[in-house]
Tab-separated table of C-alpha atoms in Angstrom:
chain	number	residue	atom	x	y	z
A	4	MET	CA	-17.759	48.194	17.364
A	5	ASN	CA	-20.578	46.448	19.187
A	6	ALA	CA	-20.238	42.842	20.292
A	7	THR	CA	-22.998	41.939	17.860
A	8	ASP	CA	-20.907	43.328	15.013
A	9	THR	CA	-17.884	41.125	15.780
A	10	PRO	CA	-17.368	38.604	12.952
A	11	ALA	CA	-17.363	34.925	13.902
A	12	LEU	CA	-13.931	33.382	14.186
A	13	ILE	CA	-13.018	31.166	11.238
A	14	GLY	CA	-13.600	27.519	12.095
A	15	SER	CA	-15.114	28.254	15.489
A	16	GLN	CA	-18.103	26.019	14.740
A	17	TYR	CA	-16.023	22.857	14.921
A	18	GLU	CA	-14.982	20.754	17.908
A	19	ALA	CA	-11.243	21.077	18.525
A	20	GLY	CA	-11.126	17.418	19.591
A	21	ASP	CA	-12.473	16.209	16.242
A	22	ILE	CA	-9.934	18.284	14.345
A	23	ALA	CA	-7.117	17.121	16.630
A	24	TRP	CA	-8.025	13.444	16.200
A	25	THR	CA	-8.221	13.740	12.410
A	26	LEU	CA	-4.886	15.560	12.209
A	27	THR	CA	-3.293	12.962	14.484
A	28	SER	CA	-4.693	10.220	12.255
A	29	THR	CA	-3.222	12.041	9.260
A	30	ALA	CA	0.228	11.765	10.824
A	31	LEU	CA	-0.345	8.081	11.612
A	32	VAL	CA	-1.289	7.300	8.012
A	33	TRP	CA	1.759	9.244	6.795
A	34	LEU	CA	3.965	6.981	8.915
A	35	MET	CA	2.547	3.921	7.170
A	36	ILE	CA	4.105	4.963	3.863
A	37	PRO	CA	7.796	4.717	4.869
A	38	GLY	CA	6.643	1.623	6.775
A	39	ILE	CA	5.633	0.124	3.441
A	40	GLY	CA	9.061	1.071	2.121
A	41	TYR	CA	10.837	-0.762	4.944
A	42	PHE	CA	8.491	-3.731	4.623
A	43	TYR	CA	9.235	-4.053	0.913
A	44	SER	CA	12.918	-3.253	1.376
A	45	GLY	CA	13.375	-6.109	3.832
A	46	MET	CA	11.750	-8.595	1.458
A	47	ALA	CA	13.974	-7.565	-1.458
A	48	ARG	CA	17.601	-8.424	-2.082
A	49	SER	CA	20.034	-5.988	-0.487
A	50	LYS	CA	21.094	-4.485	-3.818
A	51	ASN	CA	17.553	-3.097	-4.270
A	52	ALA	CA	16.785	-2.211	-0.659
A	53	LEU	CA	17.320	1.544	-0.815
A	54	SER	CA	15.359	2.078	-4.031
A	55	LEU	CA	12.174	0.701	-2.458
A	56	ILE	CA	12.408	3.020	0.530
A	57	MET	CA	13.101	5.881	-1.879
A	58	LEU	CA	10.040	5.069	-4.012
A	59	SER	CA	7.743	4.985	-1.001
A	60	CYS	CA	8.926	8.386	0.162
A	61	CYS	CA	8.691	9.774	-3.373
A	62	SER	CA	5.092	8.564	-3.511
A	63	ILE	CA	4.315	11.054	-0.736
A	64	ALA	CA	5.922	13.900	-2.657
A	65	VAL	CA	4.487	13.136	-6.103
A	66	VAL	CA	0.919	12.520	-4.921
A	67	THR	CA	0.943	15.509	-2.564
A	68	VAL	CA	1.653	17.755	-5.573
A	69	GLN	CA	-0.996	15.970	-7.654
A	70	TRP	CA	-3.501	16.313	-4.796
A	71	PHE	CA	-2.808	20.056	-4.636
A	72	LEU	CA	-3.075	20.562	-8.406
A	73	PHE	CA	-6.356	18.750	-9.053
A	74	GLY	CA	-6.457	15.346	-7.324
A	75	TYR	CA	-8.536	16.423	-4.340
A	76	SER	CA	-10.924	18.296	-6.602
A	77	LEU	CA	-11.407	15.280	-8.883
A	78	ALA	CA	-12.177	12.988	-5.964
A	79	PHE	CA	-14.091	15.215	-3.564
A	80	SER	CA	-15.463	18.324	-5.280
A	81	LYS	CA	-18.953	19.083	-3.989
A	82	SER	CA	-20.418	19.245	-7.495
A	83	ALA	CA	-19.036	15.893	-8.687
A	84	ASN	CA	-21.029	13.541	-10.867
A	85	SER	CA	-21.534	9.861	-10.082
A	86	PHE	CA	-18.171	8.881	-11.559
A	87	ILE	CA	-15.658	11.716	-11.146
A	88	GLY	CA	-15.403	15.240	-9.808
A	89	ASN	CA	-14.343	18.425	-11.577
A	90	PHE	CA	-11.775	21.197	-11.227
A	91	ASP	CA	-13.766	23.503	-8.930
A	92	ASN	CA	-11.211	23.018	-6.142
A	93	ALA	CA	-8.071	22.800	-8.295
A	94	PHE	CA	-5.052	24.366	-6.565
A	95	LEU	CA	-7.158	23.995	-3.362
A	96	ARG	CA	-9.344	26.955	-4.289
A	97	GLY	CA	-12.194	27.287	-1.838
A	98	VAL	CA	-10.728	24.640	0.457
A	99	LEU	CA	-10.603	26.075	3.974
A	100	ASP	CA	-13.207	26.261	6.708
A	101	ALA	CA	-16.442	25.138	5.034
A	102	PRO	CA	-17.833	21.784	6.209
A	103	SER	CA	-16.093	19.011	4.311
A	104	VAL	CA	-17.775	16.759	1.789
A	105	GLY	CA	-16.859	13.800	4.001
A	106	SER	CA	-18.249	15.081	7.291
A	107	SER	CA	-19.835	18.233	8.627
A	108	ARG	CA	-17.786	17.770	11.812
A	109	ILE	CA	-14.448	18.822	10.315
A	110	PRO	CA	-13.484	21.637	7.902
A	111	ASP	CA	-12.601	21.016	4.294
A	112	VAL	CA	-8.886	21.699	4.725
A	113	VAL	CA	-8.528	19.015	7.408
A	114	PHE	CA	-10.460	16.463	5.356
A	115	MET	CA	-8.340	17.310	2.314
A	116	LEU	CA	-5.098	16.662	4.206
A	117	TYR	CA	-6.335	13.406	5.734
A	118	GLN	CA	-7.609	11.992	2.465
A	119	GLY	CA	-4.383	13.064	0.784
A	120	MET	CA	-2.493	10.554	2.907
A	121	PHE	CA	-4.687	7.741	1.558
A	122	ALA	CA	-3.921	8.898	-1.964
A	123	CYS	CA	-0.167	8.923	-1.196
A	124	LEU	CA	-0.223	5.462	0.366
A	125	THR	CA	-2.102	3.565	-2.347
A	126	PRO	CA	0.411	3.745	-5.243
A	127	ALA	CA	3.207	2.987	-2.760
A	128	LEU	CA	1.470	-0.351	-2.205
A	129	ALA	CA	1.007	-1.063	-5.912
A	130	ILE	CA	4.592	-0.501	-7.048
A	131	GLY	CA	5.819	-3.355	-4.864
A	132	ALA	CA	4.859	-5.727	-7.678
A	133	ALA	CA	7.531	-4.180	-9.922
A	134	ALA	CA	10.300	-4.387	-7.349
A	135	GLU	CA	13.877	-5.179	-8.425
A	136	ARG	CA	13.276	-4.577	-12.133
A	137	GLY	CA	11.189	-1.420	-12.582
A	138	ARG	CA	13.028	1.812	-13.413
A	139	ILE	CA	12.609	4.569	-10.861
A	140	LEU	CA	11.890	7.665	-13.014
A	141	PRO	CA	9.116	5.994	-15.063
A	142	THR	CA	7.677	4.684	-11.800
A	143	LEU	CA	7.324	8.240	-10.506
A	144	VAL	CA	5.552	9.259	-13.725
A	145	PHE	CA	3.316	6.216	-13.347
A	146	ILE	CA	2.421	7.195	-9.770
A	147	PHE	CA	1.218	10.617	-10.943
A	148	LEU	CA	-0.815	9.202	-13.841
A	149	TRP	CA	-2.211	6.292	-11.846
A	150	THR	CA	-3.412	8.514	-9.014
A	151	THR	CA	-5.196	10.724	-11.550
A	152	PHE	CA	-6.867	8.081	-13.713
A	153	VAL	CA	-7.411	5.258	-11.233
A	154	TYR	CA	-7.383	6.317	-7.591
A	155	ASP	CA	-9.277	9.600	-7.967
A	156	PHE	CA	-12.069	7.902	-9.907
A	157	ILE	CA	-12.531	5.056	-7.428
A	158	ALA	CA	-12.291	7.372	-4.420
A	159	CYS	CA	-14.975	9.601	-5.940
A	160	TRP	CA	-17.512	6.854	-6.585
A	161	THR	CA	-16.839	5.233	-3.193
A	162	TRP	CA	-16.634	8.170	-0.754
A	163	ASN	CA	-18.070	11.224	-2.470
A	164	PRO	CA	-21.806	11.483	-1.589
A	165	ALA	CA	-22.496	11.863	-5.334
A	166	GLY	CA	-20.581	8.708	-6.287
A	167	TRP	CA	-22.538	5.798	-7.740
A	168	SER	CA	-21.318	3.247	-5.179
A	169	TYR	CA	-22.056	5.616	-2.309
A	170	VAL	CA	-25.553	6.251	-3.637
A	171	MET	CA	-26.104	2.533	-4.250
A	172	GLY	CA	-25.391	1.869	-0.592
A	173	GLY	CA	-21.929	0.295	-0.757
A	174	LEU	CA	-20.192	0.170	2.623
A	175	ASP	CA	-16.476	0.982	2.655
A	176	PHE	CA	-15.370	2.662	5.846
A	177	ALA	CA	-11.649	3.097	5.237
A	178	GLY	CA	-10.628	1.961	1.755
A	179	GLY	CA	-11.296	-1.669	0.868
A	180	THR	CA	-11.848	-0.712	-2.774
A	181	PRO	CA	-10.066	2.662	-3.285
A	182	VAL	CA	-6.903	1.545	-1.477
A	183	HIS	CA	-6.559	-2.234	-1.392
A	184	ILE	CA	-8.481	-3.604	-4.356
A	185	SER	CA	-7.216	-0.797	-6.584
A	186	SER	CA	-3.572	-1.307	-5.544
A	187	GLY	CA	-3.948	-5.079	-5.924
A	188	GLY	CA	-5.370	-4.757	-9.437
A	189	ALA	CA	-2.623	-2.303	-10.392
A	190	ALA	CA	0.055	-4.614	-8.986
A	191	LEU	CA	-1.243	-7.509	-11.071
A	192	ALA	CA	-1.153	-5.401	-14.239
A	193	TYR	CA	2.324	-4.077	-13.414
A	194	ALA	CA	3.693	-7.581	-12.839
A	195	ILE	CA	2.253	-8.845	-16.133
A	196	VAL	CA	3.544	-5.923	-18.226
A	197	LEU	CA	7.057	-5.991	-16.740
A	198	GLY	CA	7.460	-9.752	-16.868
A	199	ARG	CA	9.356	-11.976	-14.480
A	200	ARG	CA	12.580	-11.006	-12.766
A	201	SER	CA	15.731	-12.451	-14.303
A	202	GLY	CA	17.698	-15.004	-12.332
A	203	ASP	CA	16.948	-18.020	-10.231
A	204	HIS	CA	13.745	-17.567	-8.237
A	205	ARG	CA	15.418	-19.328	-5.308
A	206	ASP	CA	17.649	-16.275	-4.933
A	207	PHE	CA	14.686	-13.951	-4.366
A	208	ARG	CA	14.789	-14.131	-0.582
A	209	PRO	CA	14.249	-11.418	2.028
A	210	HIS	CA	17.604	-9.917	2.894
A	211	SER	CA	16.545	-8.314	6.187
A	212	MET	CA	13.757	-9.708	8.313
A	213	SER	CA	14.361	-6.925	10.824
A	214	ASN	CA	13.327	-4.383	8.154
A	215	VAL	CA	10.201	-6.443	7.460
A	216	VAL	CA	9.294	-6.402	11.164
A	217	ILE	CA	10.011	-2.673	11.504
A	218	GLY	CA	7.876	-1.974	8.447
A	219	THR	CA	5.058	-4.124	9.809
A	220	CYS	CA	5.159	-2.266	13.127
A	221	PHE	CA	4.925	1.112	11.348
A	222	ILE	CA	2.057	-0.166	9.215
A	223	TRP	CA	0.133	-1.689	12.148
A	224	PHE	CA	0.669	1.415	14.285
A	225	GLY	CA	-0.435	3.729	11.486
A	226	TRP	CA	-3.525	1.638	10.775
A	227	PHE	CA	-5.146	2.985	13.955
A	228	GLY	CA	-5.245	6.331	12.151
A	229	PHE	CA	-6.145	4.678	8.863
A	230	ASN	CA	-9.281	2.999	10.239
A	231	GLY	CA	-9.966	4.876	13.471
A	232	GLY	CA	-9.415	8.219	11.780
A	233	SER	CA	-11.987	7.397	9.117
A	234	ALA	CA	-14.688	8.191	11.668
A	235	LEU	CA	-13.513	11.809	11.129
A	236	SER	CA	-14.421	12.518	14.726
A	237	ALA	CA	-13.200	11.621	18.209
A	238	ASN	CA	-16.178	9.445	19.116
A	239	LEU	CA	-17.183	5.933	20.124
A	240	ARG	CA	-17.246	4.704	16.541
A	241	ALA	CA	-13.593	5.677	16.125
A	242	ALA	CA	-12.777	3.744	19.295
A	243	MET	CA	-14.620	0.673	18.019
A	244	ALA	CA	-12.798	0.902	14.689
A	245	CYS	CA	-9.469	0.822	16.550
A	246	VAL	CA	-10.574	-2.171	18.629
A	247	VAL	CA	-11.631	-4.305	15.650
A	248	THR	CA	-8.537	-3.258	13.683
A	249	ASN	CA	-6.178	-4.510	16.373
A	250	LEU	CA	-8.166	-7.726	16.845
A	251	ALA	CA	-8.258	-8.607	13.154
A	252	ALA	CA	-4.523	-7.972	12.739
A	253	SER	CA	-3.699	-10.147	15.745
A	254	VAL	CA	-5.906	-13.019	14.578
A	255	GLY	CA	-4.550	-12.709	11.029
A	256	GLY	CA	-0.938	-12.930	12.190
A	257	ILE	CA	-1.559	-16.010	14.347
A	258	THR	CA	-3.605	-17.698	11.620
A	259	TRP	CA	-0.931	-17.286	8.930
A	260	VAL	CA	1.796	-18.601	11.261
A	261	LEU	CA	-0.248	-21.722	12.016
A	262	LEU	CA	-1.082	-22.283	8.347
A	263	ASP	CA	2.609	-22.159	7.423
A	264	TYR	CA	3.609	-24.257	10.422
A	265	ARG	CA	1.665	-27.181	8.971
A	266	HIS	CA	4.112	-27.297	6.056
A	267	GLU	CA	7.409	-26.002	7.433
A	268	ARG	CA	7.233	-26.908	11.138
A	269	LYS	CA	8.683	-23.432	11.790
A	270	LEU	CA	7.126	-20.324	13.350
A	271	SER	CA	7.740	-17.934	10.483
A	272	VAL	CA	8.364	-14.264	11.243
A	273	LEU	CA	7.555	-13.353	7.647
A	274	GLY	CA	4.354	-15.402	7.954
A	275	PHE	CA	3.302	-13.493	11.050
A	276	CYS	CA	3.955	-10.120	9.390
A	277	SER	CA	2.099	-11.152	6.230
A	278	GLY	CA	-0.820	-12.452	8.275
A	279	ALA	CA	-1.064	-9.292	10.355
A	280	VAL	CA	-1.145	-7.155	7.200
A	281	SER	CA	-3.764	-9.419	5.601
A	282	GLY	CA	-5.926	-9.082	8.726
A	283	LEU	CA	-5.566	-5.308	8.585
A	284	VAL	CA	-6.519	-5.278	4.901
A	285	ALA	CA	-9.566	-7.492	5.419
A	286	ILE	CA	-10.964	-5.435	8.317
A	287	THR	CA	-10.482	-2.069	6.569
A	288	PRO	CA	-13.827	-1.752	4.700
A	289	GLY	CA	-15.857	-2.983	7.650
A	290	SER	CA	-13.933	-1.399	10.520
A	291	GLY	CA	-16.669	1.155	11.193
A	292	PHE	CA	-19.509	-1.330	10.725
A	293	VAL	CA	-18.651	-4.598	12.498
A	294	SER	CA	-18.486	-5.812	16.100
A	295	PRO	CA	-15.361	-7.192	17.838
A	296	ALA	CA	-16.632	-10.777	17.515
A	297	SER	CA	-17.110	-10.321	13.771
A	298	SER	CA	-13.609	-8.881	13.423
A	299	VAL	CA	-12.142	-12.131	14.740
A	300	ALA	CA	-13.862	-14.016	11.913
A	301	ILE	CA	-12.761	-11.407	9.380
A	302	GLY	CA	-9.117	-11.585	10.510
A	303	PHE	CA	-9.143	-15.390	10.330
A	304	LEU	CA	-10.888	-15.670	6.967
A	305	GLY	CA	-8.841	-12.832	5.473
A	306	ALA	CA	-5.550	-14.496	6.439
A	307	CYS	CA	-6.713	-17.876	5.097
A	308	ALA	CA	-7.790	-16.386	1.755
A	309	CYS	CA	-4.588	-14.356	1.298
A	310	ASN	CA	-2.395	-17.313	2.287
A	311	LEU	CA	-4.015	-19.424	-0.417
A	312	ALA	CA	-3.855	-16.577	-2.941
A	313	VAL	CA	-0.071	-16.295	-2.559
A	314	ARG	CA	0.191	-19.593	-4.420
A	315	LEU	CA	-1.651	-18.120	-7.412
A	316	LYS	CA	1.441	-16.459	-8.847
A	317	HIS	CA	3.242	-19.798	-9.063
A	318	SER	CA	0.426	-21.518	-10.931
A	319	LEU	CA	-0.366	-18.504	-13.140
A	320	LYS	CA	3.352	-17.670	-13.605
A	321	TYR	CA	3.295	-13.932	-12.981
A	322	ASP	CA	5.949	-12.318	-10.797
A	323	ASP	CA	4.258	-10.143	-8.187
A	324	ALA	CA	7.424	-9.601	-6.158
A	325	PHE	CA	5.784	-9.006	-2.773
A	326	ASP	CA	2.351	-10.601	-3.279
A	327	VAL	CA	0.543	-7.270	-3.446
A	328	PHE	CA	-2.363	-8.728	-5.405
A	329	ALA	CA	-2.667	-11.738	-3.101
A	330	VAL	CA	-2.651	-9.701	0.124
A	331	HIS	CA	-4.237	-6.403	-0.862
A	332	GLY	CA	-6.330	-7.360	-3.884
A	333	ILE	CA	-7.750	-10.624	-2.560
A	334	GLY	CA	-7.753	-9.350	1.029
A	335	GLY	CA	-9.713	-6.262	-0.011
A	336	ILE	CA	-12.288	-8.317	-1.912
A	337	VAL	CA	-12.741	-10.740	0.995
A	338	GLY	CA	-13.050	-7.809	3.410
A	339	ASN	CA	-15.666	-6.116	1.235
A	340	LEU	CA	-17.792	-9.256	0.991
A	341	LEU	CA	-17.485	-10.032	4.702
A	342	THR	CA	-18.579	-6.461	5.438
A	343	GLY	CA	-21.765	-7.281	3.531
A	344	ILE	CA	-22.293	-10.190	5.911
A	345	PHE	CA	-21.178	-8.790	9.277
A	346	ALA	CA	-22.088	-5.063	9.082
A	347	GLN	CA	-24.507	-4.056	11.840
A	348	SER	CA	-26.518	-0.882	12.163
A	349	TRP	CA	-25.784	-0.430	15.880
A	350	VAL	CA	-22.027	-0.221	15.259
A	351	ALA	CA	-22.427	2.442	12.558
A	352	ALA	CA	-24.734	4.402	14.873
A	353	LEU	CA	-22.009	4.740	17.522
A	354	ASP	CA	-21.084	8.112	16.010
A	355	GLY	CA	-24.589	9.402	16.708
A	356	VAL	CA	-25.440	10.247	13.084
A	357	THR	CA	-24.904	7.285	10.733
A	358	VAL	CA	-27.888	5.140	9.799
A	359	ILE	CA	-27.480	1.991	7.680
A	360	ASP	CA	-29.543	-1.127	7.062
A	361	GLY	CA	-26.630	-3.336	8.061
A	362	GLY	CA	-25.574	-6.548	6.385
A	363	TRP	CA	-26.743	-10.124	6.410
A	364	LEU	CA	-26.574	-10.281	10.220
A	365	ASP	CA	-29.230	-7.562	10.272
A	366	GLY	CA	-31.318	-9.353	7.641
A	367	ASN	CA	-30.143	-7.234	4.685
A	368	TRP	CA	-28.688	-9.863	2.345
A	369	MET	CA	-28.712	-7.431	-0.601
A	370	GLN	CA	-25.749	-5.688	1.000
A	371	ILE	CA	-23.539	-8.534	-0.234
A	372	VAL	CA	-24.633	-7.798	-3.810
A	373	HIS	CA	-23.726	-4.135	-3.379
A	374	GLN	CA	-20.332	-5.078	-1.977
A	375	LEU	CA	-19.677	-7.488	-4.830
A	376	ALA	CA	-20.589	-4.883	-7.449
A	377	ASP	CA	-18.269	-2.323	-5.884
A	378	SER	CA	-15.401	-4.828	-5.625
A	379	ALA	CA	-15.745	-6.020	-9.234
A	380	ALA	CA	-15.911	-2.456	-10.560
A	381	GLY	CA	-12.867	-1.375	-8.555
A	382	LEU	CA	-10.760	-4.353	-9.609
A	383	GLY	CA	-11.809	-4.113	-13.253
A	384	TRP	CA	-11.192	-0.371	-13.495
A	385	SER	CA	-7.832	-0.505	-11.746
A	386	PHE	CA	-6.457	-3.447	-13.736
A	387	THR	CA	-7.668	-2.203	-17.130
A	388	VAL	CA	-6.620	1.431	-16.787
A	389	THR	CA	-3.297	0.508	-15.171
A	390	TYR	CA	-2.533	-1.895	-17.998
A	391	LEU	CA	-3.285	0.805	-20.592
A	392	ILE	CA	-1.134	3.384	-18.781
A	393	LEU	CA	1.820	0.985	-18.631
A	394	VAL	CA	1.541	-0.139	-22.254
A	395	ILE	CA	1.415	3.469	-23.464
A	396	MET	CA	4.332	4.506	-21.252
A	397	ASN	CA	6.403	1.632	-22.601
A	398	LYS	CA	6.035	3.036	-26.118
A	399	ILE	CA	7.284	6.517	-25.157
A	400	PRO	CA	11.077	6.997	-25.485
A	401	GLY	CA	12.668	7.447	-22.085
A	402	LEU	CA	9.707	6.011	-20.188
A	403	ASN	CA	10.341	2.331	-20.823
A	404	LEU	CA	9.486	0.612	-17.579
A	405	ARG	CA	11.988	-2.183	-17.161
A	406	ALA	CA	15.616	-1.702	-16.226
A	407	LYS	CA	18.321	-3.006	-18.527
A	408	ALA	CA	19.509	-6.510	-17.775
A	409	ILE	CA	22.924	-5.329	-16.583
A	410	ASN	CA	21.318	-2.799	-14.203
A	411	GLU	CA	18.884	-5.397	-12.935
A	412	HIS	CA	21.804	-7.702	-12.187
A	413	ARG	CA	23.827	-4.917	-10.562
A	414	GLY	CA	20.869	-3.751	-8.499
A	415	LEU	CA	18.781	-0.602	-8.831
A	416	ASP	CA	20.437	1.041	-5.831
A	417	LEU	CA	23.756	1.322	-7.630
A	418	ALA	CA	22.428	1.557	-11.162
A	419	GLU	CA	19.807	4.276	-10.662
A	420	LEU	CA	20.552	5.940	-7.328
A	421	GLY	CA	24.331	5.654	-7.141
A	422	GLU	CA	23.916	4.882	-3.448
A	423	MET	CA	23.415	1.726	-1.436
A	424	ALA	CA	21.529	0.849	1.709
A	425	TYR	CA	24.635	-0.945	2.975
A	426	GLY	CA	27.394	0.811	1.067
A	427	TYR	CA	29.905	0.989	3.921
A	428	VAL	CA	29.312	-2.631	4.908
A	429	ASN	CA	29.783	-3.741	1.304
A	430	GLU	CA	33.017	-1.766	0.966
A	431	LYS	CA	34.440	-3.372	4.102
A	432	ALA	CA	33.317	-6.838	3.009
A	433	ALA	CA	34.897	-6.339	-0.407
A	434	SER	CA	38.187	-5.162	1.084
A	435	VAL	CA	38.280	-8.206	3.382
A	436	GLU	CA	38.104	-10.400	0.282
A	437	GLY	CA	41.019	-8.456	-1.185
A	438	VAL	CA	39.117	-6.363	-3.723
A	439	ASP	CA	38.810	-2.581	-3.424
A	440	HIS	CA	35.452	-1.511	-4.917
A	441	SER	CA	35.227	1.833	-3.159
A	442	MET	CA	35.881	3.820	-6.331
A	443	GLU	CA	33.327	1.799	-8.260
A	444	ILE	CA	30.693	2.338	-5.581
A	445	GLY	CA	31.393	6.054	-5.620
A	446	GLN	CA	31.001	6.137	-9.404
A	447	ALA	CA	27.977	3.841	-9.463
A	448	GLY	CA	25.791	6.267	-11.347
A	449	GLY	CA	28.322	6.849	-14.144
A	450	SER	CA	29.185	4.934	-17.259
A	451	GLY	CA	32.634	4.074	-15.938
A	452	VAL	CA	31.390	1.348	-13.609
A	453	SER	CA	33.072	-1.898	-14.491
A	454	GLN	CA	31.331	-5.238	-14.560
A	455	SER	CA	33.284	-6.295	-11.456
A	456	SER	CA	31.180	-3.930	-9.318
A	457	ASP	CA	28.336	-6.431	-9.577
A	458	SER	CA	30.209	-8.682	-7.193
A	459	VAL	CA	29.782	-6.097	-4.466
A	460	ASN	CA	26.073	-6.896	-4.440
A	461	GLU	CA	26.771	-10.552	-3.713
A	462	ILE	CA	28.828	-9.951	-0.580
A	463	LYS	CA	27.345	-11.419	2.578
A	464	ILE	CA	25.550	-8.921	4.777
A	465	GLY	CA	24.709	-9.829	8.365
A	466	SER	CA	23.575	-13.427	8.635
A	467	VAL	CA	22.000	-13.648	5.170
A	468	SER	CA	23.594	-12.891	1.832
A	469	THR	CA	21.835	-11.389	-1.137
A	470	LEU	CA	21.784	-14.863	-2.611
A	471	GLY	CA	20.138	-16.340	0.457
A	472	ARG	CA	23.267	-18.148	1.753
A	473	HIS	CA	24.608	-18.103	5.287
A	474	PRO	CA	28.128	-16.663	5.837
A	475	SER	CA	29.370	-20.125	6.783
A	476	ASP	CA	28.725	-21.135	3.168
A	477	ALA	CA	31.604	-18.912	2.104
A	478	ALA	CA	34.123	-21.003	4.042
A	479	GLN	CA	32.761	-24.170	2.463
A	480	ILE	CA	32.981	-22.651	-1.022
A	481	GLN	CA	36.594	-21.543	-0.367
A	482	ALA	CA	37.514	-24.987	0.937
A	483	GLN	CA	36.058	-26.586	-2.174
A	484	GLY	CA	38.047	-24.177	-4.301
A	485	HIS	CA	41.289	-25.325	-2.646
């Protein structure tokens, strides 16, 4: 065979560095998802800690299957209409080495895998609103349905070149609307449909601040792939996205701590973690469009807006367990609008191919209108469709969303998993108090669990109990009893 007859190697037209950076970013975004689980787990009571980590990991599995079946095709098929794609690429048919719909610099299969991580992460954010009272099996069904009818639609109109927001000129580099506004709207609907948690709200304290910090570190670390990877190429624009991401998170964390310090006169660890996440959320849509100086303003304003929004649930009386709507919903909206102000054409052009008119700083004030339209559509679609999904599920036998009162009191770890995050510690603590609950813990999933097993969940763990009391309180309570 002559050299001229040798077929071209599959994928040889792409730069290995671009593929390597996108695959590395895929792994970074994957790591964010168990990070969310640890973040939520730490903020919950110990009797629900394991179920939240489990749900985050299950989100990866459920959405990965959905993405393979038809999710990727619905969001990113090349013959999509302005609202949703079709089934041309169902079961990943035709998804291999052709240039991707997102960028001609990487093949379709790499783009599919990277975008799949965004799809896995988004429902993991939303379900935090239902923590400590939402049944696990219906939640997994919800994740599948929600990804299909909410996420895939918003991702298509935002990132698919045929989508109406994309054509309109909306700027969303890494997921302000598909990820954050959509998860915030879904969280609000979930919290309303499920109702408030039972018990005294003063008991709903974080049981493990170390888990919250670990989760925040995973999330912050992974966000370099979340934003930097959205350049879909190892170039200067990806580097700039990483720079502004880190800056906004840092400013957001400091801002939230100072805002809380005014009231509490304490440097709150939870405040710093919440502020860092709010800064990351706010910078997400503009991370490939704004300068470092603008990212400082975005991190500050995003943290201020989210900090104020946290108080909404108290005045409006809905129980969003981990403030998903306040941080992700409001943070995403603020980030979208600030992108309309601070986006600059020279930043977008750092990849050598992207041309935009910029935002208000570049004299294009209409960009704010585009950003507002995209934000309102994303929030409205996510809240409305999520609400309908949940109401319908609640009417189907076996898919009722809320756990029974006794299981909610016992904790979802024991009631639905039959395992506990701190099972051994709880057994030892129970035996110290003269009660052997080991058999009850082992039989947690069965009907033979006695009511006394609930007391296991109120044993002190570490320095903070599940009821928010310090171990020294136990001695005082005993002394009062004598």
